[in-house]
Amino acid sequence: DQQVKQNSPSLSVQEGRISILNCDYTNSMFDYFLWYKKYPAEGPTFLISISSIKDKNEDGRFTVFLNKSAKHLSLHIVPSQPGDSAVYFCAASVTSGSRLTFGEGTQLTVNP
Amino acid sequence: SAVISQKPSRDICQRGTSLTIQCQVDSQVTMMFWYRQQPGQSLTLIATANQGSEATYESGFVIDKFPISRPNLTFSTLTVSNMSPEDSSIYLCSVGPGPIPGGYTFGSGTRLTVV
């Protein structure tokens, strides 16, 4: 039972353009959502999060949008840079600080 | 946030043998977590390790296969026992949450290949 799904295993964009990574979830109890970025041979690093009481959270080039009715969230990166090339994991928890459920990840490649 | 040192970074092991993975944290933490990432799949929580008590295992994972030690608030080990090729994965330890709600910190991972 995959409660968090990232249906796109890979995404390729040009430098300077927008990258949009998508994530869907099925468990309506989830109320806290996070994005992690992972480079090869490194552990995932926390990128940005959003609580279910919000529909948008922005941090520099990164914005996360949450659509609770659709059980969908997305991560926008603009402008995309080659250094953003990594695997991005979506994660969700029932409450902030409780165990995380991860999606399968999306490999983002930003081409110069 | 905490800094985690995880080792080994990678290993190739014979089937039927065991491998112990270590995680050292630079500060005292209450909860440590062990994850597995099989090829092309998501990070799956194996167990939660609390100091002074037995680890709590998730469905599908058992102590005989993945024994965990947590002797103090800065250190934990995960052993992958009686390995088979299906155990080939990346294993990660994690601590948290940190100052940012939900912001767990991960070790760099151990890439295990069982032949």
mmCIF file with all atom_site columns, C-alpha atoms in Angstrom:
data_model
loop_
_atom_site.group_PDB
_atom_site.id
_atom_site.type_symbol
_atom_site.label_atom_id
_atom_site.label_alt_id
_atom_site.label_comp_id
_atom_site.label_asym_id
_atom_site.label_entity_id
_atom_site.label_seq_id
_atom_site.pdbx_PDB_ins_code
_atom_site.Cartn_x
_atom_site.Cartn_y
_atom_site.Cartn_z
_atom_site.occupancy
_atom_site.B_iso_or_equiv
_atom_site.pdbx_formal_charge
_atom_site.auth_seq_id
_atom_site.auth_comp_id
_atom_site.auth_asym_id
_atom_site.auth_atom_id
_atom_site.pdbx_PDB_model_num
ATOM 1   C CA . ASP A 1 1   ? 0.000  0.000   0.000   1.00 0.00 ? 1   ASP A CA 1
ATOM 2   C CA . GLN A 1 2   ? 1.939  2.979   -1.318  1.00 0.00 ? 2   GLN A CA 1
ATOM 3   C CA . GLN A 1 3   ? 0.439  5.915   0.555   1.00 0.00 ? 3   GLN A CA 1
ATOM 4   C CA . VAL A 1 4   ? 2.716  8.499   -1.034  1.00 0.00 ? 4   VAL A CA 1
ATOM 5   C CA . LYS A 1 5   ? 3.365  8.295   -4.754  1.00 0.00 ? 5   LYS A CA 1
ATOM 6   C CA . GLN A 1 6   ? 5.582  10.160  -7.121  1.00 0.00 ? 6   GLN A CA 1
ATOM 7   C CA . ASN A 1 7   ? 4.478  8.999   -10.521 1.00 0.00 ? 7   ASN A CA 1
ATOM 8   C CA . SER A 1 8   ? 7.324  10.533  -12.494 1.00 0.00 ? 8   SER A CA 1
ATOM 9   C CA . PRO A 1 9   ? 10.583 8.691   -11.941 1.00 0.00 ? 9   PRO A CA 1
ATOM 10  C CA . SER A 1 10  ? 12.492 11.328  -13.869 1.00 0.00 ? 10  SER A CA 1
ATOM 11  C CA . LEU A 1 11  ? 12.239 14.913  -15.096 1.00 0.00 ? 11  LEU A CA 1
ATOM 12  C CA . SER A 1 12  ? 14.556 16.871  -17.351 1.00 0.00 ? 12  SER A CA 1
ATOM 13  C CA . VAL A 1 13  ? 14.457 20.662  -17.689 1.00 0.00 ? 13  VAL A CA 1
ATOM 14  C CA . GLN A 1 14  ? 16.630 23.413  -19.102 1.00 0.00 ? 14  GLN A CA 1
ATOM 15  C CA . GLU A 1 15  ? 18.593 25.695  -16.852 1.00 0.00 ? 15  GLU A CA 1
ATOM 16  C CA . GLY A 1 16  ? 16.612 28.807  -15.985 1.00 0.00 ? 16  GLY A CA 1
ATOM 17  C CA . ARG A 1 17  ? 13.228 27.186  -16.577 1.00 0.00 ? 17  ARG A CA 1
ATOM 18  C CA . ILE A 1 18  ? 10.771 25.986  -13.970 1.00 0.00 ? 18  ILE A CA 1
ATOM 19  C CA . SER A 1 19  ? 10.912 22.461  -12.552 1.00 0.00 ? 19  SER A CA 1
ATOM 20  C CA . ILE A 1 20  ? 7.657  21.041  -11.222 1.00 0.00 ? 20  ILE A CA 1
ATOM 21  C CA . LEU A 1 21  ? 7.765  17.838  -9.213  1.00 0.00 ? 21  LEU A CA 1
ATOM 22  C CA . ASN A 1 22  ? 4.508  16.194  -8.246  1.00 0.00 ? 22  ASN A CA 1
ATOM 23  C CA . CYS A 1 23  ? 3.389  13.997  -5.387  1.00 0.00 ? 23  CYS A CA 1
ATOM 24  C CA . ASP A 1 24  ? 0.066  12.355  -4.537  1.00 0.00 ? 24  ASP A CA 1
ATOM 25  C CA . TYR A 1 25  ? -1.027 10.805  -1.270  1.00 0.00 ? 25  TYR A CA 1
ATOM 26  C CA . THR A 1 26  ? -3.910 8.622   -0.215  1.00 0.00 ? 26  THR A CA 1
ATOM 27  C CA . ASN A 1 27  ? -3.954 8.855   3.570   1.00 0.00 ? 27  ASN A CA 1
ATOM 28  C CA . SER A 1 28  ? -6.259 11.712  4.588   1.00 0.00 ? 28  SER A CA 1
ATOM 29  C CA . MET A 1 29  ? -4.690 11.673  8.055   1.00 0.00 ? 29  MET A CA 1
ATOM 30  C CA . PHE A 1 30  ? -1.455 13.123  6.689   1.00 0.00 ? 30  PHE A CA 1
ATOM 31  C CA . ASP A 1 31  ? -1.208 16.753  7.713   1.00 0.00 ? 31  ASP A CA 1
ATOM 32  C CA . TYR A 1 32  ? 2.467  17.572  7.297   1.00 0.00 ? 32  TYR A CA 1
ATOM 33  C CA . PHE A 1 33  ? 4.416  17.271  4.075   1.00 0.00 ? 33  PHE A CA 1
ATOM 34  C CA . LEU A 1 34  ? 8.084  17.582  3.282   1.00 0.00 ? 34  LEU A CA 1
ATOM 35  C CA . TRP A 1 35  ? 10.447 17.512  0.346   1.00 0.00 ? 35  TRP A CA 1
ATOM 36  C CA . TYR A 1 36  ? 13.932 16.064  0.585   1.00 0.00 ? 36  TYR A CA 1
ATOM 37  C CA . LYS A 1 37  ? 16.745 16.257  -1.928  1.00 0.00 ? 37  LYS A CA 1
ATOM 38  C CA . LYS A 1 38  ? 19.300 13.496  -2.353  1.00 0.00 ? 38  LYS A CA 1
ATOM 39  C CA . TYR A 1 39  ? 22.596 13.597  -4.184  1.00 0.00 ? 39  TYR A CA 1
ATOM 40  C CA . PRO A 1 40  ? 24.404 10.345  -5.074  1.00 0.00 ? 40  PRO A CA 1
ATOM 41  C CA . ALA A 1 41  ? 26.330 8.821   -2.164  1.00 0.00 ? 41  ALA A CA 1
ATOM 42  C CA . GLU A 1 42  ? 24.723 11.232  0.276   1.00 0.00 ? 42  GLU A CA 1
ATOM 43  C CA . GLY A 1 43  ? 21.741 10.997  2.577   1.00 0.00 ? 43  GLY A CA 1
ATOM 44  C CA . PRO A 1 44  ? 18.553 12.936  1.866   1.00 0.00 ? 44  PRO A CA 1
ATOM 45  C CA . THR A 1 45  ? 18.589 16.537  3.042   1.00 0.00 ? 45  THR A CA 1
ATOM 46  C CA . PHE A 1 46  ? 15.518 18.447  4.128   1.00 0.00 ? 46  PHE A CA 1
ATOM 47  C CA . LEU A 1 47  ? 14.422 21.058  1.591   1.00 0.00 ? 47  LEU A CA 1
ATOM 48  C CA . ILE A 1 48  ? 11.032 22.518  2.443   1.00 0.00 ? 48  ILE A CA 1
ATOM 49  C CA . SER A 1 49  ? 7.846  21.581  4.259   1.00 0.00 ? 49  SER A CA 1
ATOM 50  C CA . ILE A 1 50  ? 4.213  22.572  4.468   1.00 0.00 ? 50  ILE A CA 1
ATOM 51  C CA . SER A 1 51  ? 1.489  22.106  7.017   1.00 0.00 ? 51  SER A CA 1
ATOM 52  C CA . SER A 1 52  ? -2.009 21.157  5.956   1.00 0.00 ? 52  SER A CA 1
ATOM 53  C CA . ILE A 1 53  ? -3.321 24.473  7.243   1.00 0.00 ? 53  ILE A CA 1
ATOM 54  C CA . LYS A 1 54  ? -1.502 26.189  4.389   1.00 0.00 ? 54  LYS A CA 1
ATOM 55  C CA . ASP A 1 55  ? -1.714 25.808  0.657   1.00 0.00 ? 55  ASP A CA 1
ATOM 56  C CA . LYS A 1 56  ? 1.637  27.349  -0.197  1.00 0.00 ? 56  LYS A CA 1
ATOM 57  C CA . ASN A 1 57  ? 5.054  27.734  1.345   1.00 0.00 ? 57  ASN A CA 1
ATOM 58  C CA . GLU A 1 58  ? 7.926  29.530  -0.290  1.00 0.00 ? 58  GLU A CA 1
ATOM 59  C CA . ASP A 1 59  ? 11.636 29.531  0.434   1.00 0.00 ? 59  ASP A CA 1
ATOM 60  C CA . GLY A 1 60  ? 13.781 31.294  -2.112  1.00 0.00 ? 60  GLY A CA 1
ATOM 61  C CA . ARG A 1 61  ? 13.639 29.442  -5.413  1.00 0.00 ? 61  ARG A CA 1
ATOM 62  C CA . PHE A 1 62  ? 11.556 26.643  -3.898  1.00 0.00 ? 62  PHE A CA 1
ATOM 63  C CA . THR A 1 63  ? 7.791  26.723  -3.459  1.00 0.00 ? 63  THR A CA 1
ATOM 64  C CA . VAL A 1 64  ? 5.583  23.883  -2.303  1.00 0.00 ? 64  VAL A CA 1
ATOM 65  C CA . PHE A 1 65  ? 1.884  23.887  -3.134  1.00 0.00 ? 65  PHE A CA 1
ATOM 66  C CA . LEU A 1 66  ? -0.667 21.728  -1.344  1.00 0.00 ? 66  LEU A CA 1
ATOM 67  C CA . ASN A 1 67  ? -4.101 20.832  -2.696  1.00 0.00 ? 67  ASN A CA 1
ATOM 68  C CA . LYS A 1 68  ? -5.786 18.923  0.108   1.00 0.00 ? 68  LYS A CA 1
ATOM 69  C CA . SER A 1 69  ? -8.972 18.182  -1.771  1.00 0.00 ? 69  SER A CA 1
ATOM 70  C CA . ALA A 1 70  ? -6.972 16.499  -4.510  1.00 0.00 ? 70  ALA A CA 1
ATOM 71  C CA . LYS A 1 71  ? -4.467 15.016  -2.056  1.00 0.00 ? 71  LYS A CA 1
ATOM 72  C CA . HIS A 1 72  ? -1.725 16.435  -4.212  1.00 0.00 ? 72  HIS A CA 1
ATOM 73  C CA . LEU A 1 73  ? 1.345  18.508  -3.616  1.00 0.00 ? 73  LEU A CA 1
ATOM 74  C CA . SER A 1 74  ? 3.976  19.892  -5.907  1.00 0.00 ? 74  SER A CA 1
ATOM 75  C CA . LEU A 1 75  ? 7.405  21.401  -5.622  1.00 0.00 ? 75  LEU A CA 1
ATOM 76  C CA . HIS A 1 76  ? 8.297  24.269  -7.933  1.00 0.00 ? 76  HIS A CA 1
ATOM 77  C CA . ILE A 1 77  ? 11.890 25.250  -8.493  1.00 0.00 ? 77  ILE A CA 1
ATOM 78  C CA . VAL A 1 78  ? 12.433 28.470  -10.378 1.00 0.00 ? 78  VAL A CA 1
ATOM 79  C CA . PRO A 1 79  ? 14.792 29.228  -11.904 1.00 0.00 ? 79  PRO A CA 1
ATOM 80  C CA . SER A 1 80  ? 16.246 25.736  -12.114 1.00 0.00 ? 80  SER A CA 1
ATOM 81  C CA . GLN A 1 81  ? 20.015 25.398  -11.851 1.00 0.00 ? 81  GLN A CA 1
ATOM 82  C CA . PRO A 1 82  ? 22.326 22.504  -12.795 1.00 0.00 ? 82  PRO A CA 1
ATOM 83  C CA . GLY A 1 83  ? 23.161 22.086  -9.091  1.00 0.00 ? 83  GLY A CA 1
ATOM 84  C CA . ASP A 1 84  ? 19.510 21.204  -8.492  1.00 0.00 ? 84  ASP A CA 1
ATOM 85  C CA . SER A 1 85  ? 20.044 17.924  -10.335 1.00 0.00 ? 85  SER A CA 1
ATOM 86  C CA . ALA A 1 86  ? 19.255 15.293  -7.694  1.00 0.00 ? 86  ALA A CA 1
ATOM 87  C CA . VAL A 1 87  ? 16.594 12.857  -6.592  1.00 0.00 ? 87  VAL A CA 1
ATOM 88  C CA . TYR A 1 88  ? 13.675 14.587  -4.866  1.00 0.00 ? 88  TYR A CA 1
ATOM 89  C CA . PHE A 1 89  ? 11.585 12.689  -2.338  1.00 0.00 ? 89  PHE A CA 1
ATOM 90  C CA . CYS A 1 90  ? 8.170  13.704  -1.155  1.00 0.00 ? 90  CYS A CA 1
ATOM 91  C CA . ALA A 1 91  ? 7.301  12.651  2.401   1.00 0.00 ? 91  ALA A CA 1
ATOM 92  C CA . ALA A 1 92  ? 4.284  12.913  4.651   1.00 0.00 ? 92  ALA A CA 1
ATOM 93  C CA . SER A 1 93  ? 3.484  12.483  8.316   1.00 0.00 ? 93  SER A CA 1
ATOM 94  C CA . VAL A 1 94  ? 0.349  12.358  10.418  1.00 0.00 ? 94  VAL A CA 1
ATOM 95  C CA . THR A 1 95  ? 1.666  15.093  12.660  1.00 0.00 ? 95  THR A CA 1
ATOM 96  C CA . SER A 1 96  ? 4.786  17.197  12.566  1.00 0.00 ? 96  SER A CA 1
ATOM 97  C CA . GLY A 1 97  ? 7.560  15.163  14.149  1.00 0.00 ? 97  GLY A CA 1
ATOM 98  C CA . SER A 1 98  ? 5.995  11.749  13.688  1.00 0.00 ? 98  SER A CA 1
ATOM 99  C CA . ARG A 1 99  ? 7.279  9.041   11.372  1.00 0.00 ? 99  ARG A CA 1
ATOM 100 C CA . LEU A 1 100 ? 7.658  9.863   7.709   1.00 0.00 ? 100 LEU A CA 1
ATOM 101 C CA . THR A 1 101 ? 6.208  8.005   4.747   1.00 0.00 ? 101 THR A CA 1
ATOM 102 C CA . PHE A 1 102 ? 8.207  8.581   1.582   1.00 0.00 ? 102 PHE A CA 1
ATOM 103 C CA . GLY A 1 103 ? 7.428  8.519   -2.101  1.00 0.00 ? 103 GLY A CA 1
ATOM 104 C CA . GLU A 1 104 ? 9.623  6.720   -4.598  1.00 0.00 ? 104 GLU A CA 1
ATOM 105 C CA . GLY A 1 105 ? 11.528 9.799   -5.639  1.00 0.00 ? 105 GLY A CA 1
ATOM 106 C CA . THR A 1 106 ? 11.918 11.763  -8.879  1.00 0.00 ? 106 THR A CA 1
ATOM 107 C CA . GLN A 1 107 ? 15.298 12.178  -10.556 1.00 0.00 ? 107 GLN A CA 1
ATOM 108 C CA . LEU A 1 108 ? 15.567 15.803  -11.676 1.00 0.00 ? 108 LEU A CA 1
ATOM 109 C CA . THR A 1 109 ? 18.157 16.670  -14.300 1.00 0.00 ? 109 THR A CA 1
ATOM 110 C CA . VAL A 1 110 ? 18.749 20.332  -15.082 1.00 0.00 ? 110 VAL A CA 1
ATOM 111 C CA . ASN A 1 111 ? 20.610 20.750  -18.344 1.00 0.00 ? 111 ASN A CA 1
ATOM 112 C CA . PRO A 1 112 ? 22.929 23.735  -18.850 1.00 0.00 ? 112 PRO A CA 1
ATOM 113 C CA . SER B 2 1   ? 20.923 20.233  12.993  1.00 0.00 ? 1   SER B CA 1
ATOM 114 C CA . ALA B 2 2   ? 22.766 17.064  14.003  1.00 0.00 ? 2   ALA B CA 1
ATOM 115 C CA . VAL B 2 3   ? 25.641 15.646  11.973  1.00 0.00 ? 3   VAL B CA 1
ATOM 116 C CA . ILE B 2 4   ? 25.623 11.884  11.410  1.00 0.00 ? 4   ILE B CA 1
ATOM 117 C CA . SER B 2 5   ? 28.615 9.733   10.550  1.00 0.00 ? 5   SER B CA 1
ATOM 118 C CA . GLN B 2 6   ? 27.551 6.431   9.000   1.00 0.00 ? 6   GLN B CA 1
ATOM 119 C CA . LYS B 2 7   ? 29.828 3.581   8.052   1.00 0.00 ? 7   LYS B CA 1
ATOM 120 C CA . PRO B 2 8   ? 30.662 1.663   6.053   1.00 0.00 ? 8   PRO B CA 1
ATOM 121 C CA . SER B 2 9   ? 29.652 3.715   3.036   1.00 0.00 ? 9   SER B CA 1
ATOM 122 C CA . ARG B 2 10  ? 29.445 0.603   0.907   1.00 0.00 ? 10  ARG B CA 1
ATOM 123 C CA . ASP B 2 11  ? 30.172 -3.093  1.077   1.00 0.00 ? 11  ASP B CA 1
ATOM 124 C CA . ILE B 2 12  ? 29.919 -6.214  -1.011  1.00 0.00 ? 12  ILE B CA 1
ATOM 125 C CA . CYS B 2 13  ? 29.044 -9.267  1.058   1.00 0.00 ? 13  CYS B CA 1
ATOM 126 C CA . GLN B 2 14  ? 28.605 -12.973 0.503   1.00 0.00 ? 14  GLN B CA 1
ATOM 127 C CA . ARG B 2 15  ? 25.164 -14.431 0.975   1.00 0.00 ? 15  ARG B CA 1
ATOM 128 C CA . GLY B 2 16  ? 24.642 -15.995 4.380   1.00 0.00 ? 16  GLY B CA 1
ATOM 129 C CA . THR B 2 17  ? 26.934 -13.559 6.150   1.00 0.00 ? 17  THR B CA 1
ATOM 130 C CA . SER B 2 18  ? 26.037 -10.546 8.310   1.00 0.00 ? 18  SER B CA 1
ATOM 131 C CA . LEU B 2 19  ? 26.970 -6.880  8.132   1.00 0.00 ? 19  LEU B CA 1
ATOM 132 C CA . THR B 2 20  ? 26.801 -4.333  10.937  1.00 0.00 ? 20  THR B CA 1
ATOM 133 C CA . ILE B 2 21  ? 26.249 -0.687  10.034  1.00 0.00 ? 21  ILE B CA 1
ATOM 134 C CA . GLN B 2 22  ? 27.181 2.026   12.488  1.00 0.00 ? 22  GLN B CA 1
ATOM 135 C CA . CYS B 2 23  ? 25.790 5.511   13.009  1.00 0.00 ? 23  CYS B CA 1
ATOM 136 C CA . GLN B 2 24  ? 27.450 8.087   15.222  1.00 0.00 ? 24  GLN B CA 1
ATOM 137 C CA . VAL B 2 25  ? 25.697 11.389  15.949  1.00 0.00 ? 25  VAL B CA 1
ATOM 138 C CA . ASP B 2 26  ? 27.514 14.520  17.100  1.00 0.00 ? 26  ASP B CA 1
ATOM 139 C CA . SER B 2 27  ? 24.874 15.308  19.717  1.00 0.00 ? 27  SER B CA 1
ATOM 140 C CA . GLN B 2 28  ? 22.558 13.409  21.995  1.00 0.00 ? 28  GLN B CA 1
ATOM 141 C CA . VAL B 2 29  ? 19.301 12.445  20.360  1.00 0.00 ? 29  VAL B CA 1
ATOM 142 C CA . THR B 2 30  ? 16.334 10.591  21.734  1.00 0.00 ? 30  THR B CA 1
ATOM 143 C CA . MET B 2 31  ? 15.170 8.803   18.626  1.00 0.00 ? 31  MET B CA 1
ATOM 144 C CA . MET B 2 32  ? 17.151 7.202   15.842  1.00 0.00 ? 32  MET B CA 1
ATOM 145 C CA . PHE B 2 33  ? 15.618 5.593   12.810  1.00 0.00 ? 33  PHE B CA 1
ATOM 146 C CA . TRP B 2 34  ? 16.823 3.020   10.314  1.00 0.00 ? 34  TRP B CA 1
ATOM 147 C CA . TYR B 2 35  ? 15.586 3.035   6.709   1.00 0.00 ? 35  TYR B CA 1
ATOM 148 C CA . ARG B 2 36  ? 16.074 0.855   3.678   1.00 0.00 ? 36  ARG B CA 1
ATOM 149 C CA . GLN B 2 37  ? 15.926 2.027   0.088   1.00 0.00 ? 37  GLN B CA 1
ATOM 150 C CA . GLN B 2 38  ? 15.690 -0.807  -2.380  1.00 0.00 ? 38  GLN B CA 1
ATOM 151 C CA . PRO B 2 39  ? 16.607 -0.026  -5.990  1.00 0.00 ? 39  PRO B CA 1
ATOM 152 C CA . GLY B 2 40  ? 14.053 2.305   -7.567  1.00 0.00 ? 40  GLY B CA 1
ATOM 153 C CA . GLN B 2 41  ? 11.873 2.355   -4.492  1.00 0.00 ? 41  GLN B CA 1
ATOM 154 C CA . SER B 2 42  ? 11.063 4.723   -1.670  1.00 0.00 ? 42  SER B CA 1
ATOM 155 C CA . LEU B 2 43  ? 12.743 4.926   1.701   1.00 0.00 ? 43  LEU B CA 1
ATOM 156 C CA . THR B 2 44  ? 11.090 2.386   3.969   1.00 0.00 ? 44  THR B CA 1
ATOM 157 C CA . LEU B 2 45  ? 11.327 2.631   7.736   1.00 0.00 ? 45  LEU B CA 1
ATOM 158 C CA . ILE B 2 46  ? 12.793 -0.529  9.262   1.00 0.00 ? 46  ILE B CA 1
ATOM 159 C CA . ALA B 2 47  ? 12.702 0.376   12.939  1.00 0.00 ? 47  ALA B CA 1
ATOM 160 C CA . THR B 2 48  ? 12.914 3.109   15.537  1.00 0.00 ? 48  THR B CA 1
ATOM 161 C CA . ALA B 2 49  ? 15.737 2.795   18.060  1.00 0.00 ? 49  ALA B CA 1
ATOM 162 C CA . ASN B 2 50  ? 15.342 4.389   21.467  1.00 0.00 ? 50  ASN B CA 1
ATOM 163 C CA . GLN B 2 51  ? 18.113 4.340   24.028  1.00 0.00 ? 51  GLN B CA 1
ATOM 164 C CA . GLY B 2 52  ? 17.465 1.981   26.896  1.00 0.00 ? 52  GLY B CA 1
ATOM 165 C CA . SER B 2 53  ? 14.664 0.036   25.265  1.00 0.00 ? 53  SER B CA 1
ATOM 166 C CA . GLU B 2 54  ? 14.174 -2.458  22.497  1.00 0.00 ? 54  GLU B CA 1
ATOM 167 C CA . ALA B 2 55  ? 13.779 -1.146  18.992  1.00 0.00 ? 55  ALA B CA 1
ATOM 168 C CA . THR B 2 56  ? 10.312 -0.886  17.530  1.00 0.00 ? 56  THR B CA 1
ATOM 169 C CA . TYR B 2 57  ? 10.075 -2.669  14.189  1.00 0.00 ? 57  TYR B CA 1
ATOM 170 C CA . GLU B 2 58  ? 7.752  -1.837  11.325  1.00 0.00 ? 58  GLU B CA 1
ATOM 171 C CA . SER B 2 59  ? 5.551  -4.390  9.671   1.00 0.00 ? 59  SER B CA 1
ATOM 172 C CA . GLY B 2 60  ? 7.592  -6.764  7.552   1.00 0.00 ? 60  GLY B CA 1
ATOM 173 C CA . PHE B 2 61  ? 10.814 -6.339  9.522   1.00 0.00 ? 61  PHE B CA 1
ATOM 174 C CA . VAL B 2 62  ? 11.886 -8.590  12.397  1.00 0.00 ? 62  VAL B CA 1
ATOM 175 C CA . ILE B 2 63  ? 14.533 -8.384  15.051  1.00 0.00 ? 63  ILE B CA 1
ATOM 176 C CA . ASP B 2 64  ? 16.171 -11.674 14.081  1.00 0.00 ? 64  ASP B CA 1
ATOM 177 C CA . LYS B 2 65  ? 16.900 -10.346 10.615  1.00 0.00 ? 65  LYS B CA 1
ATOM 178 C CA . PHE B 2 66  ? 17.700 -6.736  11.561  1.00 0.00 ? 66  PHE B CA 1
ATOM 179 C CA . PRO B 2 67  ? 18.955 -6.601  15.149  1.00 0.00 ? 67  PRO B CA 1
ATOM 180 C CA . ILE B 2 68  ? 19.549 -3.066  16.383  1.00 0.00 ? 68  ILE B CA 1
ATOM 181 C CA . SER B 2 69  ? 21.606 -1.775  19.256  1.00 0.00 ? 69  SER B CA 1
ATOM 182 C CA . ARG B 2 70  ? 21.313 1.634   20.898  1.00 0.00 ? 70  ARG B CA 1
ATOM 183 C CA . PRO B 2 71  ? 23.829 1.688   23.761  1.00 0.00 ? 71  PRO B CA 1
ATOM 184 C CA . ASN B 2 72  ? 23.730 5.459   24.284  1.00 0.00 ? 72  ASN B CA 1
ATOM 185 C CA . LEU B 2 73  ? 22.163 8.673   22.992  1.00 0.00 ? 73  LEU B CA 1
ATOM 186 C CA . THR B 2 74  ? 24.737 9.221   20.223  1.00 0.00 ? 74  THR B CA 1
ATOM 187 C CA . PHE B 2 75  ? 25.253 5.802   18.684  1.00 0.00 ? 75  PHE B CA 1
ATOM 188 C CA . SER B 2 76  ? 23.322 2.969   17.072  1.00 0.00 ? 76  SER B CA 1
ATOM 189 C CA . THR B 2 77  ? 24.027 -0.085  14.948  1.00 0.00 ? 77  THR B CA 1
ATOM 190 C CA . LEU B 2 78  ? 21.914 -2.050  12.509  1.00 0.00 ? 78  LEU B CA 1
ATOM 191 C CA . THR B 2 79  ? 22.921 -5.594  11.586  1.00 0.00 ? 79  THR B CA 1
ATOM 192 C CA . VAL B 2 80  ? 21.671 -7.217  8.403   1.00 0.00 ? 80  VAL B CA 1
ATOM 193 C CA . SER B 2 81  ? 21.777 -10.926 9.220   1.00 0.00 ? 81  SER B CA 1
ATOM 194 C CA . ASN B 2 82  ? 22.001 -14.023 7.046   1.00 0.00 ? 82  ASN B CA 1
ATOM 195 C CA . MET B 2 83  ? 22.051 -11.884 3.945   1.00 0.00 ? 83  MET B CA 1
ATOM 196 C CA . SER B 2 84  ? 20.560 -12.776 0.593   1.00 0.00 ? 84  SER B CA 1
ATOM 197 C CA . PRO B 2 85  ? 20.697 -10.846 -2.699  1.00 0.00 ? 85  PRO B CA 1
ATOM 198 C CA . GLU B 2 86  ? 17.265 -9.399  -1.869  1.00 0.00 ? 86  GLU B CA 1
ATOM 199 C CA . ASP B 2 87  ? 18.923 -7.462  0.964   1.00 0.00 ? 87  ASP B CA 1
ATOM 200 C CA . SER B 2 88  ? 20.949 -5.454  -1.547  1.00 0.00 ? 88  SER B CA 1
ATOM 201 C CA . SER B 2 89  ? 19.845 -1.910  -0.759  1.00 0.00 ? 89  SER B CA 1
ATOM 202 C CA . ILE B 2 90  ? 20.919 1.407   0.624   1.00 0.00 ? 90  ILE B CA 1
ATOM 203 C CA . TYR B 2 91  ? 20.533 1.514   4.392   1.00 0.00 ? 91  TYR B CA 1
ATOM 204 C CA . LEU B 2 92  ? 20.232 4.888   6.098   1.00 0.00 ? 92  LEU B CA 1
ATOM 205 C CA . CYS B 2 93  ? 20.071 6.044   9.667   1.00 0.00 ? 93  CYS B CA 1
ATOM 206 C CA . SER B 2 94  ? 18.212 9.179   10.646  1.00 0.00 ? 94  SER B CA 1
ATOM 207 C CA . VAL B 2 95  ? 17.616 11.368  13.669  1.00 0.00 ? 95  VAL B CA 1
ATOM 208 C CA . GLY B 2 96  ? 15.058 14.006  14.401  1.00 0.00 ? 96  GLY B CA 1
ATOM 209 C CA . PRO B 2 97  ? 12.948 15.867  14.121  1.00 0.00 ? 97  PRO B CA 1
ATOM 210 C CA . GLY B 2 98  ? 15.240 18.862  14.318  1.00 0.00 ? 98  GLY B CA 1
ATOM 211 C CA . PRO B 2 99  ? 14.542 22.536  14.860  1.00 0.00 ? 99  PRO B CA 1
ATOM 212 C CA . ILE B 2 100 ? 12.503 22.658  11.674  1.00 0.00 ? 100 ILE B CA 1
ATOM 213 C CA . PRO B 2 101 ? 9.314  20.663  12.186  1.00 0.00 ? 101 PRO B CA 1
ATOM 214 C CA . GLY B 2 102 ? 9.643  17.365  10.391  1.00 0.00 ? 102 GLY B CA 1
ATOM 215 C CA . GLY B 2 103 ? 13.202 18.101  9.416   1.00 0.00 ? 103 GLY B CA 1
ATOM 216 C CA . TYR B 2 104 ? 14.883 14.792  9.988   1.00 0.00 ? 104 TYR B CA 1
ATOM 217 C CA . THR B 2 105 ? 18.626 14.461  9.362   1.00 0.00 ? 105 THR B CA 1
ATOM 218 C CA . PHE B 2 106 ? 19.992 11.463  7.499   1.00 0.00 ? 106 PHE B CA 1
ATOM 219 C CA . GLY B 2 107 ? 23.327 9.745   7.384   1.00 0.00 ? 107 GLY B CA 1
ATOM 220 C CA . SER B 2 108 ? 25.053 9.357   4.042   1.00 0.00 ? 108 SER B CA 1
ATOM 221 C CA . GLY B 2 109 ? 23.885 5.769   3.693   1.00 0.00 ? 109 GLY B CA 1
ATOM 222 C CA . THR B 2 110 ? 25.441 2.339   3.302   1.00 0.00 ? 110 THR B CA 1
ATOM 223 C CA . ARG B 2 111 ? 25.192 0.784   -0.137  1.00 0.00 ? 111 ARG B CA 1
ATOM 224 C CA . LEU B 2 112 ? 25.056 -2.974  0.396   1.00 0.00 ? 112 LEU B CA 1
ATOM 225 C CA . THR B 2 113 ? 25.472 -5.491  -2.394  1.00 0.00 ? 113 THR B CA 1
ATOM 226 C CA . VAL B 2 114 ? 24.959 -9.163  -1.580  1.00 0.00 ? 114 VAL B CA 1
ATOM 227 C CA . VAL B 2 115 ? 26.450 -11.648 -4.028  1.00 0.00 ? 115 VAL B CA 1
#
